[in-house]
């Protein structure tokens, strides 16, 4: 594999090429300028806090948070700020046959976002790349003097070229309203979504705008190169 990172923009992996097949696993930008223009479209952006929050406001414990409105049409906060913030390269070493890369982000009292999210904390995004594939582990450390809400997600962007089908262990649909906010309902899957769980669907002919509860920890993407991409996640992430 060849892995590409950009510490200056979100500290995430923005490209992964499988050399034997020539497959670009993720949608990769052609330049830093292109990446900055649409950070959610490339690689594995880190979202903190993720998704949309109505009016950007929520309460946890004794603290009320007022996040910046990133979705002006829906009047919601949108995916936080770390995905476009500068990170630092903390480690890039070869251990045996594995390449280890660690990116770090520090949230300080002097940051503009501290007013909306009044906690100091650090993020460490650790990647291990071997001949077997890529593993990612993200560590959040609260360095403030009070409890901090832990809100984390990823906006993984796969490359659709050469993809012939997908299989995702969907369980139930969590519909969203016209502001793209979850309604709180849990609905059964429709026939097309059931096909996706069986891996019988070809390219995503329909737009999946809703959220889903999953009943497994791995999605499979089939390609016309004779290879499959296996995308796994931690058991504590039951939503896609």
Short mmCIF file of C-alpha atoms in Angstrom, two decimals:
data_model
loop_
_atom_site.label_atom_id
_atom_site.label_comp_id
_atom_site.label_asym_id
_atom_site.label_seq_id
_atom_site.Cartn_x
_atom_site.Cartn_y
_atom_site.Cartn_z
CA UNK A 1 0.00 0.00 0.00
CA UNK A 2 0.87 3.67 -0.40
CA UNK A 3 -0.79 5.87 2.24
CA UNK A 4 -1.05 9.66 1.98
CA UNK A 5 -1.65 12.03 4.89
CA UNK A 6 -2.12 15.77 5.29
CA UNK A 7 -1.33 17.05 8.81
CA UNK A 8 -2.11 20.65 7.82
CA UNK A 9 -5.74 19.83 7.01
CA UNK A 10 -7.48 17.61 9.54
CA UNK A 11 -4.60 15.25 10.29
CA UNK A 12 -6.31 12.37 8.52
CA UNK A 13 -5.45 9.85 5.87
CA UNK A 14 -6.48 11.22 2.46
CA UNK A 15 -5.33 8.41 0.17
CA UNK A 16 -4.63 4.69 0.21
CA UNK A 17 -3.48 2.83 -2.91
CA UNK A 18 -3.31 -0.95 -3.16
CA UNK A 19 -0.26 -1.59 -5.31
CA UNK A 20 -1.06 -5.11 -6.57
CA UNK A 21 -4.44 -4.07 -8.00
CA UNK A 22 -3.84 -0.37 -8.56
CA UNK A 23 -7.01 0.38 -6.61
CA UNK A 24 -7.37 3.74 -4.88
CA UNK A 25 -9.38 2.70 -1.83
CA UNK A 26 -10.51 6.20 -0.87
CA UNK A 27 -11.56 9.22 -2.87
CA UNK A 28 -8.34 11.24 -2.89
CA UNK A 29 -7.78 14.95 -3.66
CA UNK A 30 -5.38 16.06 -6.37
CA UNK A 31 -4.07 19.00 -4.33
CA UNK A 32 -4.21 20.59 -0.88
CA UNK A 33 -6.36 23.35 -2.35
CA UNK A 34 -8.91 20.79 -3.51
CA UNK A 35 -8.84 19.13 -0.08
CA UNK A 36 -9.45 22.42 1.72
CA UNK A 37 -12.38 23.21 -0.55
CA UNK A 38 -14.30 20.04 0.39
CA UNK A 39 -12.64 18.19 3.28
CA UNK A 40 -15.59 15.81 3.73
CA UNK A 41 -15.11 14.29 0.27
CA UNK A 42 -11.68 12.75 0.76
CA UNK A 43 -10.15 9.96 2.84
CA UNK A 44 -11.28 9.55 6.45
CA UNK A 45 -12.09 12.98 7.95
CA UNK A 46 -12.43 13.06 11.76
CA UNK A 47 -15.70 14.63 12.95
CA UNK A 48 -15.75 16.12 16.44
CA UNK A 49 -18.57 16.71 17.29
CA UNK A 50 -20.14 14.80 14.37
CA UNK A 51 -23.37 15.22 12.44
CA UNK A 52 -25.92 17.99 12.74
CA UNK A 53 -27.11 19.44 16.04
CA UNK A 54 -30.25 21.59 15.97
CA UNK A 55 -29.38 25.28 16.37
CA UNK A 56 -25.90 24.04 17.32
CA UNK A 57 -27.09 23.83 20.93
CA UNK A 58 -27.11 20.93 23.39
CA UNK A 59 -26.77 20.49 27.13
CA UNK A 60 -24.58 17.98 28.95
CA UNK A 61 -24.47 18.04 32.75
CA UNK A 62 -24.36 21.63 33.90
CA UNK A 63 -22.96 23.02 30.65
CA UNK A 64 -24.88 24.28 27.63
CA UNK A 65 -22.90 24.22 24.39
CA UNK A 66 -23.46 26.61 21.49
CA UNK A 67 -21.59 25.36 18.44
CA UNK A 68 -21.04 27.32 15.25
CA UNK A 69 -23.76 26.99 12.61
CA UNK A 70 -22.16 25.17 9.69
CA UNK A 71 -25.42 24.16 8.01
CA UNK A 72 -27.03 27.55 7.48
CA UNK A 73 -29.96 26.17 5.46
CA UNK A 74 -31.02 23.88 8.30
CA UNK A 75 -29.69 26.14 11.10
CA UNK A 76 -27.59 23.31 12.51
CA UNK A 77 -24.01 22.85 13.60
CA UNK A 78 -22.19 20.55 11.16
CA UNK A 79 -19.41 18.06 12.00
CA UNK A 80 -17.40 20.31 14.33
CA UNK A 81 -14.10 21.89 13.32
CA UNK A 82 -11.18 19.47 13.71
CA UNK A 83 -11.56 18.01 10.19
CA UNK A 84 -10.22 21.25 8.69
CA UNK A 85 -7.94 22.37 11.55
CA UNK A 86 -4.14 21.96 11.46
CA UNK A 87 -2.75 18.89 13.22
CA UNK A 88 0.86 17.93 13.86
CA UNK A 89 2.77 14.87 12.75
CA UNK A 90 3.84 13.20 16.01
CA UNK A 91 5.24 9.94 14.68
CA UNK A 92 6.16 8.28 11.40
CA UNK A 93 8.22 5.13 11.94
CA UNK A 94 8.70 1.65 10.50
CA UNK A 95 8.47 -1.18 13.03
CA UNK A 96 9.12 -4.55 11.45
CA UNK A 97 6.95 -4.64 8.34
CA UNK A 98 4.47 -2.07 9.65
CA UNK A 99 4.41 1.69 9.12
CA UNK A 100 3.13 3.67 12.12
CA UNK A 101 1.86 7.23 11.65
CA UNK A 102 0.38 9.36 14.44
CA UNK A 103 -1.26 12.76 14.02
CA UNK A 104 -2.01 15.01 17.00
CA UNK A 105 -4.48 17.81 17.65
CA UNK A 106 -4.59 20.02 20.76
CA UNK A 107 -7.60 22.14 21.74
CA UNK A 108 -6.53 25.10 23.89
CA UNK A 109 -8.19 27.95 25.76
CA UNK A 110 -6.86 30.38 23.16
CA UNK A 111 -8.60 28.63 20.26
CA UNK A 112 -11.60 30.37 18.72
CA UNK A 113 -13.66 27.17 19.14
CA UNK A 114 -13.03 27.15 22.92
CA UNK A 115 -15.89 29.62 23.45
CA UNK A 116 -18.33 27.11 21.94
CA UNK A 117 -16.68 24.02 23.42
CA UNK A 118 -15.02 25.10 26.71
CA UNK A 119 -12.68 22.15 27.25
CA UNK A 120 -9.02 21.58 26.61
CA UNK A 121 -8.40 18.17 25.08
CA UNK A 122 -6.10 16.29 22.72
CA UNK A 123 -6.77 13.92 19.84
CA UNK A 124 -4.29 11.31 18.60
CA UNK A 125 -5.04 9.68 15.27
CA UNK A 126 -2.85 6.58 14.98
CA UNK A 127 -2.53 4.55 11.78
CA UNK A 128 -0.76 1.24 11.21
CA UNK A 129 -0.27 0.17 7.60
CA UNK A 130 0.89 -3.38 6.74
CA UNK A 131 0.59 -5.75 3.79
CA UNK A 132 -2.71 -6.84 5.35
CA UNK A 133 -4.25 -3.37 5.25
CA UNK A 134 -4.78 -0.33 7.45
CA UNK A 135 -5.81 0.02 11.11
CA UNK A 136 -6.87 3.34 12.63
CA UNK A 137 -7.16 4.13 16.34
CA UNK A 138 -8.22 7.55 17.62
CA UNK A 139 -7.59 8.51 21.26
CA UNK A 140 -9.40 11.41 22.95
CA UNK A 141 -7.91 12.81 26.17
CA UNK A 142 -9.80 15.34 28.27
CA UNK A 143 -7.23 17.72 29.78
CA UNK A 144 -9.78 20.13 31.26
CA UNK A 145 -10.90 20.22 34.89
CA UNK A 146 -14.46 19.02 34.25
CA UNK A 147 -16.24 16.14 32.47
CA UNK A 148 -16.32 16.52 28.69
CA UNK A 149 -18.89 15.08 26.27
CA UNK A 150 -17.29 12.57 23.91
CA UNK A 151 -18.67 13.04 20.39
CA UNK A 152 -16.82 11.36 17.55
CA UNK A 153 -17.51 10.21 14.01
CA UNK A 154 -15.87 9.69 10.63
CA UNK A 155 -16.88 10.84 7.15
CA UNK A 156 -15.16 8.02 5.25
CA UNK A 157 -15.16 8.65 1.49
CA UNK A 158 -14.55 5.58 -0.66
CA UNK A 159 -13.55 5.76 -4.30
CA UNK A 160 -16.45 4.53 -6.45
CA UNK A 161 -14.26 3.65 -9.43
CA UNK A 162 -14.20 -0.14 -10.06
CA UNK A 163 -16.84 -0.80 -7.36
CA UNK A 164 -19.46 -3.35 -8.38
CA UNK A 165 -21.36 -3.91 -5.15
CA UNK A 166 -21.60 -3.27 -1.44
CA UNK A 167 -22.72 -5.25 1.58
CA UNK A 168 -23.52 -3.35 4.80
CA UNK A 169 -25.00 -5.01 7.93
CA UNK A 170 -27.93 -2.61 8.24
CA UNK A 171 -30.45 -3.39 10.97
CA UNK A 172 -32.96 -0.54 11.08
CA UNK A 173 -33.34 2.86 9.48
CA UNK A 174 -33.19 6.07 11.53
CA UNK A 175 -35.05 8.54 9.31
CA UNK A 176 -34.09 12.20 9.14
CA UNK A 177 -36.35 15.22 8.66
CA UNK A 178 -36.08 18.09 6.18
CA UNK A 179 -33.24 19.57 8.28
CA UNK A 180 -31.36 16.24 8.09
CA UNK A 181 -31.90 15.72 11.82
CA UNK A 182 -32.87 12.26 13.14
CA UNK A 183 -36.56 11.97 14.00
CA UNK A 184 -35.94 9.51 16.84
CA UNK A 185 -37.77 6.69 15.05
CA UNK A 186 -36.40 3.22 14.33
CA UNK A 187 -37.98 1.81 11.16
CA UNK A 188 -37.67 -1.52 9.34
CA UNK A 189 -35.54 -1.61 6.20
CA UNK A 190 -37.17 -1.21 2.79
CA UNK A 191 -36.63 -3.86 0.06
CA UNK A 192 -33.66 -2.06 -1.50
CA UNK A 193 -31.95 -1.65 1.89
CA UNK A 194 -32.48 -5.35 2.56
CA UNK A 195 -30.67 -6.07 -0.71
CA UNK A 196 -27.72 -4.03 0.55
CA UNK A 197 -27.49 -6.24 3.67
CA UNK A 198 -27.20 -9.32 1.41
CA UNK A 199 -24.59 -7.82 -0.86
CA UNK A 200 -26.83 -8.17 -3.91
CA UNK A 201 -26.99 -4.47 -4.68
CA UNK A 202 -24.79 -3.07 -7.43
CA UNK A 203 -23.50 0.50 -7.21
CA UNK A 204 -25.60 2.61 -4.89
CA UNK A 205 -28.35 3.52 -7.32
CA UNK A 206 -30.25 5.28 -4.57
CA UNK A 207 -29.09 8.02 -2.23
CA UNK A 208 -28.84 6.87 1.40
CA UNK A 209 -29.70 10.10 3.19
CA UNK A 210 -30.88 8.47 6.40
CA UNK A 211 -28.95 7.11 9.36
CA UNK A 212 -28.87 3.41 10.19
CA UNK A 213 -28.44 1.12 13.17
CA UNK A 214 -26.14 -1.76 12.22
CA UNK A 215 -25.94 -5.36 13.46
CA UNK A 216 -22.33 -6.08 12.55
CA UNK A 217 -18.87 -4.56 12.48
CA UNK A 218 -17.84 -4.82 8.83
CA UNK A 219 -18.94 -3.65 5.40
CA UNK A 220 -17.69 -5.30 2.22
CA UNK A 221 -17.09 -3.48 -1.05
CA UNK A 222 -16.65 -5.62 -4.15
CA UNK A 223 -14.60 -4.44 -7.12
CA UNK A 224 -14.07 -5.47 -10.74
CA UNK A 225 -10.37 -6.08 -10.00
CA UNK A 226 -11.00 -9.34 -8.17
CA UNK A 227 -10.42 -7.75 -4.75
CA UNK A 228 -12.78 -6.90 -1.91
CA UNK A 229 -12.43 -3.98 0.48
CA UNK A 230 -13.31 -4.91 4.07
CA UNK A 231 -14.18 -1.86 6.18
CA UNK A 232 -14.46 -2.65 9.89
CA UNK A 233 -15.34 -0.53 12.90
CA UNK A 234 -15.30 -0.70 16.68
CA UNK A 235 -18.24 -2.33 18.48
CA UNK A 236 -18.97 1.01 20.16
CA UNK A 237 -19.95 2.51 16.80
CA UNK A 238 -23.37 0.95 16.05
CA UNK A 239 -24.47 3.60 13.54
CA UNK A 240 -23.74 4.44 9.91
#
